[in-house]
Amino acid sequence: MSFCPTRRCVLIGAAAALASRNALAQGTKGAHGLSSFGELKYPAGFPHFDYVNPMAPRSGRFSAQIASTFGNQSADTFNTLNVYVLRGDGAAGMELTYDSLMVRALDEPDALYGLVAREVEAAPGGLVYTFRLRPQARFHDGTKLTARDAAFTFALLKEKGHPEISEVIRDMVSAVAEDDETLVVTFAQGRSRDLPLTVAQLPIFSAAYWKGRDFEASTLEPPLGSGPYRVGRMDVGRFIELERVPDYWAAELPVAIGQNNFETVRYEYFRDRQVAFEAFKSGAFTFREEFTARVWATGYDFPAVNEGRVVRVTIPDATPSGTQGWWINTRREAFRDPRVREAIGLCFDFEWTNANIMFGAYTRTASFFENSELKATGRPSAEELALLEPLRDTLPAEVFGEAWTPPVSDGSGRDRALLSRAVTLLKEAGCTREGSVMKLPGGKPLAIEFLDVNPALEPHTQAFIRNLALVGIAATTRTVDPSQYQSRLKDFDFDLSSRRYSSGVTPGPEMSQTYGSRSASMSGSNNLSGIANPAVDALLAKVGAATSRADLITACRALDRVLRAGRYWVPMWYSGSHRLATWDIYGRPETGPRYGLGVPAVWWHDAAKARKIGRN
């Protein structure tokens, strides 16, 4: 399956939350943390996060494939160590080599606590934030990390960074170093609610290192960082190792205790999924998240499993399950009419596919916020209607009724009622059928190419293609190499392509990169479908400006209704859990983080287990 996902995924303990409520209200002095709505679980001076083992040993190696990507990363290869620009295919794990002003707590929906920054202050009006940096912060070469480095970095990323970054931070007006330890960040009027949190999580580069270097160029020279790891051995396109920095300056800070426990973090690359699975079975790498139900159900009957050397575990996923599906490129004339897009979607028989290909392991995705309280259900509430009514003239009537969900088929693989409805929609859109060929209003045959980077989805797509043929749509699938795939997606040169996006528990300005009009024509953006809808933009602004979780939920539900009505994608499926297979050499906290796996951050190498299975 093709997964991409994004990047920012990130209950509150009552006593701590009350003690820290409004920890960064406007004008507050010296707050130790930030959150979207001013509530923090952990008080100032907390010893460590609750979900870590502060006594975790530091040893051994973690090895895996890259499971999700951000920036310019590809899941199948790499050719540059700069993941923060558009050019090239970025290497896995590079985020581990950089520090940021603040870091996320994975047992809260949206809270950040100080790493490079020891405290933060918001001026009245919420447009100026002052970060006071720790004087002990250091880059790997021993030079001091200062506010001047942070100011340099933020300006550089705004001007030359990957669109996923530069677009999100465009309302950051300036970042100015008043001295080595004081950084003042100013935002534009009307900035999104979470923009200060986004800026606080940006990597910080060395201004001295990048002086005279081309930031936008691909490079295999390990950039100077300050994080818990530095680049070690690598074989371009095959593997990269990150080595733990033994004298990491922040190792004993509360936000780092019990984390970064492996001496080496290694990512393996394979262009063929079956080859990758065989490599895991042989022990070439030792951690695997399984995304294919068929393999999970039938593929783990091999000696290492039967002998107990490989163990399997299912961990509930409390985060929104995201939007996995085939995204339809509305920039192309053939797919501009939503009736055509809906007809295409009616030809996918999820019930048959789930039963016959995926062992009944999945639930159909309906929402852009599936598996969360942000999902729209039933008819709009009064609060949702307050947001939708001003947009009524631009919206389909269905937005004001029951939230749209994909129809349930009869499970036959060719539900005649759904296929008949698809033909009706195509005819309503001005298409005509001549024999076995459905033609667009201009007389051109309606044809579809499914673009992907590996063949894992071919069984699902072929069943889909057979039904498309029944309504006169000629469809094919094309699997290309990773470089061509990335290039075609960047240039929006495709009909349909599969991808999964995840919005996190507290969606914010990053959503505009996937659904906003500005990103529709921006090369390399996540807006694969080319969504350019003023109503969507208006609701994205409401999501970004929500001042309470209740308001956020309302805005997301309203946005969900409008996006679903656009038929921009053919929704796939979700499971609501993580399926993990590991060689039995790892330890992990008894109670892990609620809003993430925490892998490899809070896991560790268990030497006793490793000796037991002969993997010292």
Coordinates of C-alpha atoms in Angstrom, one line a residue:
M1 CA 0.0 0.0 0.0
S2 CA 1.2 3.5 -0.6
F3 CA 1.5 5.5 2.6
C4 CA 2.8 9.0 3.0
P5 CA 2.0 10.7 5.7
T6 CA 2.5 13.4 7.1
R7 CA 4.3 14.4 9.5
R8 CA 2.6 16.1 12.4
C9 CA 0.6 13.4 14.3
V10 CA 1.2 14.0 17.2
L11 CA -6.4 12.7 29.0
I12 CA -4.9 15.5 30.1
G13 CA -4.4 14.7 33.8
A14 CA -6.9 16.9 35.6
A15 CA -4.7 18.1 38.5
A16 CA -1.8 19.0 36.3
A17 CA -4.0 20.6 33.7
L18 CA -5.7 22.8 36.2
A19 CA -2.3 23.8 37.7
S20 CA -1.0 24.7 34.3
R21 CA -4.2 26.1 32.6
N22 CA -3.5 29.1 30.4
A23 CA 0.2 28.4 30.7
L24 CA 0.8 30.8 27.8
A25 CA -2.0 33.3 28.1
Q26 CA -1.2 36.6 26.4
G27 CA 1.3 38.5 28.4
T28 CA 2.3 35.5 30.6
K29 CA 5.9 35.6 31.7
G30 CA 8.3 32.8 31.3
A31 CA 6.0 29.9 30.5
H32 CA 7.7 26.5 30.2
G33 CA 5.3 25.2 27.6
L34 CA 2.9 25.9 24.7
S35 CA -0.4 24.4 23.7
S36 CA -3.1 25.4 21.2
F37 CA -5.6 26.2 23.9
G38 CA -3.3 27.1 26.8
E39 CA -3.6 23.8 28.8
L40 CA -0.6 21.7 29.8
K41 CA -0.4 18.4 31.6
Y42 CA 3.1 18.8 33.0
P43 CA 4.0 21.6 35.5
A44 CA 7.2 23.6 35.4
G45 CA 10.1 21.5 36.7
F46 CA 8.5 18.1 35.8
P47 CA 11.2 15.3 35.9
H48 CA 10.3 13.5 32.6
F49 CA 7.3 12.5 30.5
D50 CA 5.1 9.9 32.0
Y51 CA 5.3 7.5 29.0
V52 CA 9.1 7.0 29.1
N53 CA 11.3 4.7 31.2
P54 CA 13.8 7.1 32.8
M55 CA 16.1 4.1 33.5
A56 CA 16.1 2.7 30.0
P57 CA 19.5 1.4 29.0
R58 CA 21.4 3.0 26.2
S59 CA 22.8 0.4 23.8
G60 CA 22.2 -1.6 20.7
R61 CA 20.7 -0.9 17.3
F62 CA 17.2 -0.1 16.1
S63 CA 16.7 -1.0 12.4
A64 CA 13.6 -0.6 10.3
Q65 CA 12.2 0.7 7.0
I66 CA 10.9 4.2 6.7
A67 CA 7.2 4.0 7.4
S68 CA 6.1 7.6 6.8
T69 CA 7.6 10.5 5.0
F70 CA 7.7 14.3 5.2
G71 CA 9.3 17.0 3.1
N72 CA 11.1 15.6 0.0
Q73 CA 11.5 12.1 1.4
S74 CA 10.7 9.0 -0.6
A75 CA 9.9 5.6 1.0
D76 CA 12.0 3.7 -1.6
T77 CA 15.3 5.5 -2.0
F78 CA 17.3 8.6 -1.0
N79 CA 19.9 10.7 -2.7
T80 CA 20.3 13.8 -0.4
L81 CA 20.7 14.5 3.3
N82 CA 18.7 17.7 3.1
V83 CA 15.0 16.8 3.6
Y84 CA 13.8 20.4 4.1
V85 CA 13.9 21.5 0.5
L86 CA 12.0 20.4 -2.7
R87 CA 14.9 19.0 -4.6
G88 CA 16.0 15.4 -4.3
D89 CA 14.8 12.4 -2.3
G90 CA 15.6 13.0 1.3
A91 CA 17.1 10.4 3.6
A92 CA 15.2 8.9 6.6
G93 CA 16.0 9.9 10.1
M94 CA 17.5 13.3 9.4
E95 CA 15.1 15.0 11.8
L96 CA 17.0 13.2 14.6
T97 CA 20.1 15.2 13.9
Y98 CA 18.5 18.6 14.6
D99 CA 17.0 20.2 17.7
S100 CA 14.1 22.6 17.9
L101 CA 13.0 25.3 20.3
M102 CA 10.4 23.0 21.8
V103 CA 9.2 19.4 21.4
R104 CA 5.9 17.6 21.6
A105 CA 4.5 15.6 24.5
L106 CA 3.0 12.5 23.0
D107 CA 0.4 12.0 25.8
E108 CA -1.3 15.4 25.1
P109 CA -3.2 16.5 22.0
D110 CA -1.0 19.5 21.2
A111 CA 1.4 20.4 24.0
L112 CA 5.0 21.5 23.6
Y113 CA 7.7 21.8 26.2
G114 CA 11.1 23.6 26.0
L115 CA 14.2 22.0 24.5
V116 CA 16.5 24.6 23.1
A117 CA 14.1 27.2 24.5
R118 CA 14.0 27.3 28.4
E119 CA 10.9 29.5 28.4
V120 CA 8.6 31.5 26.1
E121 CA 6.5 34.6 26.5
A122 CA 3.6 35.9 24.4
A123 CA 3.0 39.6 24.2
P124 CA -0.6 40.9 24.5
G125 CA -2.3 40.5 21.1
G126 CA -0.5 37.1 20.5
L127 CA 1.6 38.4 17.5
V128 CA 5.0 38.6 19.2
Y129 CA 6.6 35.6 21.0
T130 CA 9.9 35.8 22.8
F131 CA 11.9 32.6 23.3
R132 CA 14.7 32.5 25.8
L133 CA 17.3 29.9 24.8
R134 CA 19.4 27.6 27.0
P135 CA 23.0 28.8 27.2
Q136 CA 24.3 25.2 27.1
A137 CA 22.8 24.4 23.7
R138 CA 25.5 23.2 21.3
F139 CA 26.0 21.9 17.8
H140 CA 27.9 18.7 17.2
D141 CA 31.1 20.5 16.6
G142 CA 30.9 22.1 20.0
T143 CA 29.9 25.6 18.8
K144 CA 27.2 27.4 20.7
L145 CA 23.6 27.2 19.3
T146 CA 22.2 30.7 19.6
A147 CA 19.1 32.8 18.8
R148 CA 21.0 34.0 15.7
D149 CA 21.1 30.5 14.3
A150 CA 17.3 30.1 14.9
A151 CA 16.6 33.5 13.3
F152 CA 18.7 32.5 10.3
T153 CA 17.0 29.1 10.0
F154 CA 13.5 30.4 10.1
A155 CA 14.1 33.0 7.5
L156 CA 15.8 30.5 5.3
L157 CA 13.0 28.0 5.6
K158 CA 10.4 30.6 4.8
E159 CA 12.3 31.7 1.7
K160 CA 13.8 28.4 0.4
G161 CA 12.2 25.6 2.4
H162 CA 10.0 22.8 1.1
P163 CA 6.5 24.1 0.3
E164 CA 5.2 21.9 3.2
I165 CA 7.2 24.3 5.5
S166 CA 7.4 27.6 3.6
E167 CA 3.7 27.8 3.0
V168 CA 2.7 27.0 6.5
I169 CA 5.0 29.6 8.0
R170 CA 4.3 32.4 5.5
D171 CA 2.6 34.5 8.2
M172 CA 5.7 34.5 10.3
V173 CA 6.8 38.1 9.6
S174 CA 10.2 38.0 11.2
A175 CA 12.5 36.2 13.6
V176 CA 15.1 38.5 15.2
A177 CA 17.9 37.6 17.7
E178 CA 18.1 40.3 20.3
D179 CA 21.2 38.6 21.7
D180 CA 22.6 35.0 21.8
E181 CA 19.8 33.8 24.1
T182 CA 16.8 35.9 23.1
L183 CA 14.7 35.2 20.0
V184 CA 11.7 37.4 19.1
V185 CA 9.3 36.0 16.5
T186 CA 6.6 38.3 15.1
F187 CA 3.5 37.0 13.3
A188 CA 1.1 38.7 10.9
Q189 CA -2.3 39.8 12.0
G190 CA -4.8 37.0 11.4
R191 CA -2.1 34.3 11.7
S192 CA -3.4 30.7 12.3
R193 CA -3.8 29.6 15.9
D194 CA -1.1 27.0 15.8
L195 CA 1.6 28.9 13.9
P196 CA 3.7 29.7 17.0
L197 CA 3.7 25.9 17.8
T198 CA 4.7 25.1 14.2
V199 CA 7.6 27.5 14.3
A200 CA 8.7 26.2 17.8
Q201 CA 9.1 22.8 16.2
L202 CA 11.2 23.8 13.2
P203 CA 14.7 22.4 13.0
I204 CA 17.5 24.8 13.9
F205 CA 20.5 25.0 11.5
S206 CA 24.0 26.4 12.0
A207 CA 24.2 29.8 10.3
A208 CA 28.0 29.4 10.2
Y209 CA 27.8 26.0 8.5
W210 CA 25.4 27.1 5.8
K211 CA 27.3 30.3 5.0
G212 CA 28.5 29.9 1.4
R213 CA 26.6 26.7 0.8
D214 CA 23.6 26.3 -1.5
F215 CA 20.7 25.3 0.8
E216 CA 18.5 24.2 -2.1
A217 CA 21.0 21.8 -3.6
S218 CA 21.0 18.1 -3.1
T219 CA 23.9 17.1 -0.9
L220 CA 25.4 13.9 0.6
E221 CA 27.6 15.9 3.0
P222 CA 26.2 15.4 6.5
P223 CA 25.0 18.9 7.6
L224 CA 26.0 20.1 11.0
G225 CA 23.3 19.5 13.6
S226 CA 22.7 19.6 17.3
G227 CA 20.3 16.7 17.9
P228 CA 20.7 13.4 19.7
Y229 CA 22.0 11.7 16.6
R230 CA 24.5 12.4 13.8
V231 CA 24.8 10.8 10.4
G232 CA 27.0 7.7 10.4
R233 CA 27.5 5.1 7.7
M234 CA 25.4 5.1 4.6
D235 CA 25.1 3.4 1.2
V236 CA 23.1 5.8 -1.0
G237 CA 19.7 4.4 -1.8
R238 CA 20.3 1.3 0.3
F239 CA 20.7 2.3 4.0
I240 CA 21.5 5.1 6.3
E241 CA 22.7 4.9 9.9
L242 CA 22.3 7.6 12.6
E243 CA 24.8 7.4 15.5
R244 CA 23.9 8.5 19.0
V245 CA 25.8 11.6 20.1
P246 CA 27.5 10.5 23.4
D247 CA 27.8 14.0 24.8
Y248 CA 24.5 15.2 23.6
W249 CA 24.0 18.5 25.3
A250 CA 20.3 18.0 26.1
A251 CA 20.4 14.4 27.3
E252 CA 19.4 15.1 30.9
L253 CA 16.6 17.6 30.2
P254 CA 13.1 16.5 31.2
V255 CA 12.0 16.4 27.6
A256 CA 14.8 14.0 26.7
I257 CA 15.2 11.7 29.7
G258 CA 14.3 8.1 28.8
Q259 CA 14.5 8.8 25.1
N260 CA 17.1 8.3 22.2
N261 CA 18.2 5.1 23.8
F262 CA 19.8 3.3 20.8
E263 CA 23.4 3.7 19.9
T264 CA 22.5 3.3 16.2
V265 CA 19.3 3.9 14.3
R266 CA 19.4 2.4 10.9
Y267 CA 16.9 2.7 8.0
E268 CA 16.9 0.2 5.2
Y269 CA 15.6 0.9 1.7
F270 CA 14.0 -1.7 -0.7
R271 CA 12.2 -1.0 -4.0
D272 CA 10.2 -4.2 -3.7
R273 CA 8.0 -4.9 -0.8
Q274 CA 8.3 -8.6 -1.0
V275 CA 12.1 -8.4 -1.0
A276 CA 11.8 -6.1 2.1
F277 CA 9.7 -8.7 3.9
E278 CA 12.1 -11.5 3.1
A279 CA 14.9 -9.3 4.4
F280 CA 13.0 -8.8 7.7
K281 CA 12.4 -12.5 8.0
S282 CA 16.1 -13.1 7.7
G283 CA 16.9 -10.5 10.3
A284 CA 18.4 -7.9 8.0
F285 CA 16.3 -5.4 10.0
T286 CA 14.4 -6.0 13.2
F287 CA 11.3 -3.7 13.4
R288 CA 8.4 -3.8 11.0
E289 CA 5.0 -2.1 10.9
E290 CA 2.7 -4.2 8.8
F291 CA 0.3 -2.3 6.6
T292 CA -1.0 -5.2 4.5
A293 CA -3.7 -7.3 6.0
R294 CA -3.0 -10.3 3.7
V295 CA 0.6 -10.5 4.9
W296 CA -0.4 -10.0 8.5
A297 CA -2.9 -12.8 8.2
T298 CA -0.8 -15.3 6.2
G299 CA 2.8 -14.2 6.0
Y300 CA 4.0 -14.6 9.5
D301 CA 4.3 -18.4 9.5
F302 CA 8.1 -18.6 9.3
P303 CA 10.7 -20.2 11.6
A304 CA 11.7 -17.1 13.5
V305 CA 8.0 -16.5 14.5
N306 CA 7.3 -20.1 15.3
E307 CA 10.4 -20.3 17.5
G308 CA 9.5 -17.0 19.3
R309 CA 12.4 -15.0 18.0
V310 CA 10.0 -12.7 16.2
V311 CA 7.0 -11.4 18.1
R312 CA 3.9 -9.7 17.0
V313 CA 1.8 -7.1 18.8
T314 CA -1.2 -4.9 18.0
I315 CA -1.3 -1.5 19.6
P316 CA -4.4 0.7 19.5
D317 CA -4.1 3.9 17.5
A318 CA -5.8 6.8 19.3
T319 CA -5.0 9.4 16.6
P320 CA -7.2 10.2 13.6
S321 CA -6.8 7.5 11.0
G322 CA -6.3 9.9 8.2
T323 CA -7.4 10.0 4.7
Q324 CA -6.1 7.1 2.7
G325 CA -7.5 6.7 -0.8
W326 CA -7.1 7.2 -4.5
W327 CA -6.8 11.0 -5.1
I328 CA -8.4 12.2 -8.3
N329 CA -6.5 15.0 -10.1
T330 CA -9.2 17.6 -10.7
R331 CA -6.7 19.8 -12.7
R332 CA -7.5 17.5 -15.6
E333 CA -10.5 18.3 -17.7
A334 CA -11.9 14.8 -17.5
F335 CA -12.2 14.9 -13.7
R336 CA -13.5 18.5 -13.1
D337 CA -17.1 17.5 -12.8
P338 CA -17.8 16.0 -9.3
R339 CA -20.4 13.7 -10.9
V340 CA -17.7 12.0 -12.9
R341 CA -15.6 11.7 -9.7
E342 CA -18.5 10.2 -7.8
A343 CA -19.2 7.7 -10.6
I344 CA -15.6 6.6 -10.5
G345 CA -15.8 6.1 -6.8
L346 CA -19.0 4.0 -7.1
C347 CA -17.0 1.4 -9.1
F348 CA -14.8 0.5 -6.1
D349 CA -16.4 -2.3 -4.2
F350 CA -14.9 -2.1 -0.8
E351 CA -17.0 -4.9 0.8
W352 CA -15.8 -7.4 -1.8
T353 CA -12.2 -6.2 -1.6
N354 CA -12.1 -6.3 2.2
A355 CA -13.6 -9.8 2.3
N356 CA -11.6 -11.3 -0.6
I357 CA -8.2 -9.5 -0.5
M358 CA -7.9 -8.0 3.0
F359 CA -9.3 -10.8 5.2
G360 CA -12.0 -8.5 6.6
A361 CA -9.4 -6.6 8.6
Y362 CA -10.5 -3.1 7.7
T363 CA -13.3 -0.6 8.0
R364 CA -14.3 1.8 5.2
T365 CA -13.0 5.3 5.5
A366 CA -15.7 7.9 5.1
S367 CA -14.3 11.0 6.8
F368 CA -11.3 13.2 6.4
F369 CA -11.0 12.9 10.2
E370 CA -11.8 9.2 10.5
N371 CA -11.5 7.5 13.9
S372 CA -11.8 10.8 15.8
E373 CA -14.2 13.3 17.4
L374 CA -13.5 15.6 14.5
K375 CA -15.5 13.5 12.1
A376 CA -18.9 14.8 10.9
T377 CA -21.9 12.6 11.6
G378 CA -25.6 13.0 11.0
R379 CA -27.0 16.4 10.2
P380 CA -25.0 19.6 11.0
S381 CA -25.3 20.9 14.5
A382 CA -26.4 24.4 15.2
E383 CA -22.8 25.4 15.7
E384 CA -21.8 23.8 12.4
L385 CA -24.6 25.6 10.6
A386 CA -23.4 28.9 11.9
L387 CA -20.2 28.3 9.9
L388 CA -21.9 26.8 6.8
E389 CA -24.8 29.1 6.3
P390 CA -22.7 32.1 5.1
L391 CA -21.4 29.7 2.4
R392 CA -24.7 28.2 1.4
D393 CA -24.8 29.7 -2.1
T394 CA -21.5 28.0 -2.9
L395 CA -22.2 24.6 -1.5
P396 CA -24.1 21.5 -2.6
A397 CA -27.3 21.0 -0.8
E398 CA -26.1 17.7 0.6
V399 CA -23.7 19.6 2.9
F400 CA -26.7 20.6 4.9
G401 CA -28.1 17.1 5.2
E402 CA -26.8 13.8 6.5
A403 CA -23.0 13.6 6.3
W404 CA -22.1 11.8 3.0
T405 CA -20.7 8.3 3.4
P406 CA -19.6 5.8 0.7
P407 CA -22.4 3.4 -0.3
V408 CA -22.3 -0.1 1.0
S409 CA -22.2 -2.7 -1.8
D410 CA -23.8 -6.1 -1.9
G411 CA -20.3 -7.6 -1.7
S412 CA -20.6 -9.3 -5.1
G413 CA -17.7 -7.4 -6.6
R414 CA -20.0 -5.9 -9.3
D415 CA -23.0 -4.4 -7.5
R416 CA -25.4 -3.7 -10.4
A417 CA -27.3 -1.0 -8.5
L418 CA -24.1 1.0 -7.8
L419 CA -22.8 0.6 -11.3
S420 CA -26.1 1.7 -12.8
R421 CA -25.9 4.8 -10.5
A422 CA -22.4 5.5 -11.9
V423 CA -23.7 5.4 -15.5
T424 CA -26.5 7.7 -14.6
L425 CA -24.1 10.2 -13.0
L426 CA -21.8 10.1 -16.1
K427 CA -24.8 10.8 -18.4
E428 CA -25.9 13.7 -16.2
A429 CA -22.4 15.1 -16.6
G430 CA -22.8 15.0 -20.4
C431 CA -21.0 11.8 -21.1
T432 CA -22.3 9.4 -23.8
R433 CA -21.8 5.7 -24.2
E434 CA -20.9 4.2 -27.6
G435 CA -20.8 0.5 -27.3
S436 CA -18.4 -0.4 -24.5
V437 CA -16.8 3.1 -24.5
M438 CA -17.9 6.0 -22.2
K439 CA -17.1 9.3 -23.9
L440 CA -16.6 12.7 -22.3
P441 CA -18.8 15.6 -23.5
G442 CA -16.2 16.6 -26.1
G443 CA -16.2 13.0 -27.6
K444 CA -12.9 11.8 -26.1
P445 CA -13.0 8.4 -24.4
L446 CA -13.0 8.6 -20.6
A447 CA -9.8 6.8 -19.5
I448 CA -7.9 6.5 -16.3
E449 CA -4.3 5.7 -15.3
F450 CA -3.6 4.7 -11.7
L451 CA -0.1 5.8 -10.8
D452 CA 1.8 4.1 -8.1
V453 CA 5.4 3.4 -6.9
N454 CA 5.0 -0.3 -6.0
P455 CA 2.7 -3.1 -7.0
A456 CA 1.2 -3.7 -3.5
L457 CA -2.2 -2.2 -4.4
E458 CA -2.5 -4.0 -7.8
P459 CA -5.0 -6.7 -6.5
H460 CA -7.2 -4.0 -5.1
T461 CA -6.8 -1.8 -8.2
Q462 CA -7.5 -4.6 -10.7
A463 CA -10.8 -5.3 -9.1
F464 CA -11.6 -1.6 -9.3
I465 CA -10.5 -1.5 -12.9
R466 CA -12.8 -4.4 -13.9
N467 CA -15.8 -2.5 -12.6
L468 CA -14.7 0.7 -14.3
A469 CA -14.7 -1.3 -17.6
L470 CA -18.3 -2.3 -17.0
V471 CA -19.4 1.3 -17.1
G472 CA -17.3 2.1 -20.2
I473 CA -14.2 3.6 -18.5
A474 CA -10.9 2.3 -19.8
A475 CA -8.5 2.1 -16.8
T476 CA -4.9 0.9 -16.5
T477 CA -2.3 0.9 -13.7
R478 CA 1.2 2.1 -14.1
T479 CA 4.0 1.4 -11.5
V480 CA 7.1 3.6 -11.9
D481 CA 10.4 3.9 -10.2
P482 CA 10.6 6.1 -7.1
S483 CA 12.3 9.0 -8.9
Q484 CA 9.8 9.1 -11.7
Y485 CA 6.9 8.7 -9.2
Q486 CA 8.1 11.7 -7.1
S487 CA 8.7 13.8 -10.2
R488 CA 5.2 13.1 -11.6
L489 CA 3.5 13.8 -8.2
K490 CA 5.5 17.1 -7.9
D491 CA 4.3 18.1 -11.4
F492 CA 0.8 16.7 -10.8
D493 CA 1.2 14.5 -13.9
F494 CA -1.3 11.7 -13.0
D495 CA -4.9 10.8 -13.1
L496 CA -5.4 8.9 -9.8
S497 CA -2.7 8.1 -7.3
S498 CA -2.9 6.6 -3.8
R499 CA -1.7 8.3 -0.7
R500 CA -2.6 8.5 3.0
Y501 CA -2.6 11.8 4.9
S502 CA -2.8 12.2 8.7
S503 CA -4.0 15.4 10.3
G504 CA -3.1 14.8 13.9
V505 CA -5.3 15.4 17.0
T506 CA -5.2 19.2 16.7
P507 CA -5.2 20.1 13.0
G508 CA -3.9 23.5 12.1
P509 CA -2.2 25.5 9.3
E510 CA -0.5 22.4 7.7
M511 CA -4.0 21.3 6.4
S512 CA -3.8 24.2 3.9
Q513 CA -1.0 22.4 2.2
T514 CA -3.3 19.5 1.4
Y515 CA -6.7 21.2 0.9
G516 CA -6.1 24.9 0.3
S517 CA -6.4 26.8 -2.9
R518 CA -2.9 28.3 -2.7
S519 CA -1.3 24.9 -2.8
A520 CA -3.4 23.6 -5.7
S521 CA -0.9 24.9 -8.3
M522 CA 2.2 24.8 -6.1
S523 CA 4.7 22.2 -7.4
G524 CA 5.5 19.6 -4.7
S525 CA 2.5 20.4 -2.5
N526 CA 0.4 17.8 -0.8
N527 CA -2.8 19.0 -2.6
L528 CA -2.8 16.1 -5.1
S529 CA -6.4 16.6 -6.1
G530 CA -6.0 20.2 -6.8
I531 CA -8.7 21.3 -4.4
A532 CA -9.3 25.1 -5.0
N533 CA -12.6 25.8 -3.3
P534 CA -13.2 29.2 -1.5
A535 CA -15.6 27.5 0.9
V536 CA -12.9 25.0 1.9
D537 CA -10.4 27.9 2.3
A538 CA -12.9 29.7 4.6
L539 CA -13.3 26.7 6.8
L540 CA -9.6 26.0 6.9
A541 CA -9.3 29.5 8.3
K542 CA -11.9 28.7 11.0
V543 CA -9.9 25.5 11.9
G544 CA -6.7 27.5 12.2
A545 CA -8.3 30.2 14.2
A546 CA -10.3 28.1 16.7
T547 CA -9.7 29.3 20.3
S548 CA -11.1 26.3 22.1
R549 CA -11.3 22.5 21.4
A550 CA -15.0 22.8 21.1
D551 CA -14.6 25.4 18.4
L552 CA -12.0 23.3 16.7
I553 CA -14.3 20.2 16.6
T554 CA -17.1 22.3 15.1
A555 CA -14.9 23.8 12.4
C556 CA -13.4 20.4 11.5
R557 CA -16.8 18.8 11.2
A558 CA -18.0 21.6 8.9
L559 CA -14.9 21.3 6.8
D560 CA -15.3 17.5 6.7
R561 CA -18.8 17.9 5.2
V562 CA -17.6 20.2 2.5
L563 CA -14.6 18.1 1.6
R564 CA -16.7 14.9 1.4
A565 CA -19.2 16.6 -0.9
G566 CA -16.4 17.5 -3.3
R567 CA -15.7 13.8 -4.2
Y568 CA -12.1 14.6 -4.5
W569 CA -11.0 11.1 -3.7
V570 CA -12.1 7.4 -3.6
P571 CA -11.7 6.6 0.1
M572 CA -10.0 3.4 1.0
W573 CA -9.9 1.9 4.5
Y574 CA -8.5 2.0 8.0
S575 CA -7.8 -0.3 10.9
G576 CA -7.5 1.9 14.0
S577 CA -4.4 0.0 15.3
H578 CA -0.7 -0.5 14.6
R579 CA 0.4 -4.0 13.7
L580 CA 4.0 -4.5 14.7
A581 CA 6.4 -7.4 14.2
T582 CA 9.8 -7.2 15.8
W583 CA 12.7 -9.5 16.5
D584 CA 12.5 -10.0 20.2
I585 CA 15.3 -7.6 21.2
Y586 CA 13.4 -4.6 22.3
G587 CA 12.0 -3.1 25.4
R588 CA 9.2 -0.5 25.6
P589 CA 7.4 1.3 28.4
E590 CA 4.5 -0.6 29.9
T591 CA 2.2 2.4 29.2
G592 CA 3.2 4.1 25.9
P593 CA 2.2 7.5 24.6
R594 CA -1.4 7.9 23.7
Y595 CA -0.8 9.9 20.5
G596 CA 2.0 8.1 18.8
L597 CA 4.0 4.9 18.9
G598 CA 7.1 6.6 20.3
V599 CA 9.3 4.5 18.0
P600 CA 12.3 4.5 18.2
A601 CA 12.3 7.4 20.7
V602 CA 11.2 5.7 23.8
W603 CA 12.0 2.1 23.1
W604 CA 15.3 0.5 24.0
H605 CA 17.6 -2.5 23.3
D606 CA 17.0 -5.3 25.7
A607 CA 20.3 -7.1 26.0
A608 CA 18.9 -10.1 27.9
K609 CA 16.3 -10.8 25.2
A610 CA 18.8 -10.4 22.5
R611 CA 21.1 -12.9 24.1
K612 CA 18.3 -15.4 24.5
I613 CA 17.6 -15.4 20.7
G614 CA 21.2 -15.2 19.7
R615 CA 21.3 -11.6 18.5
N616 CA 23.7 -10.0 20.9

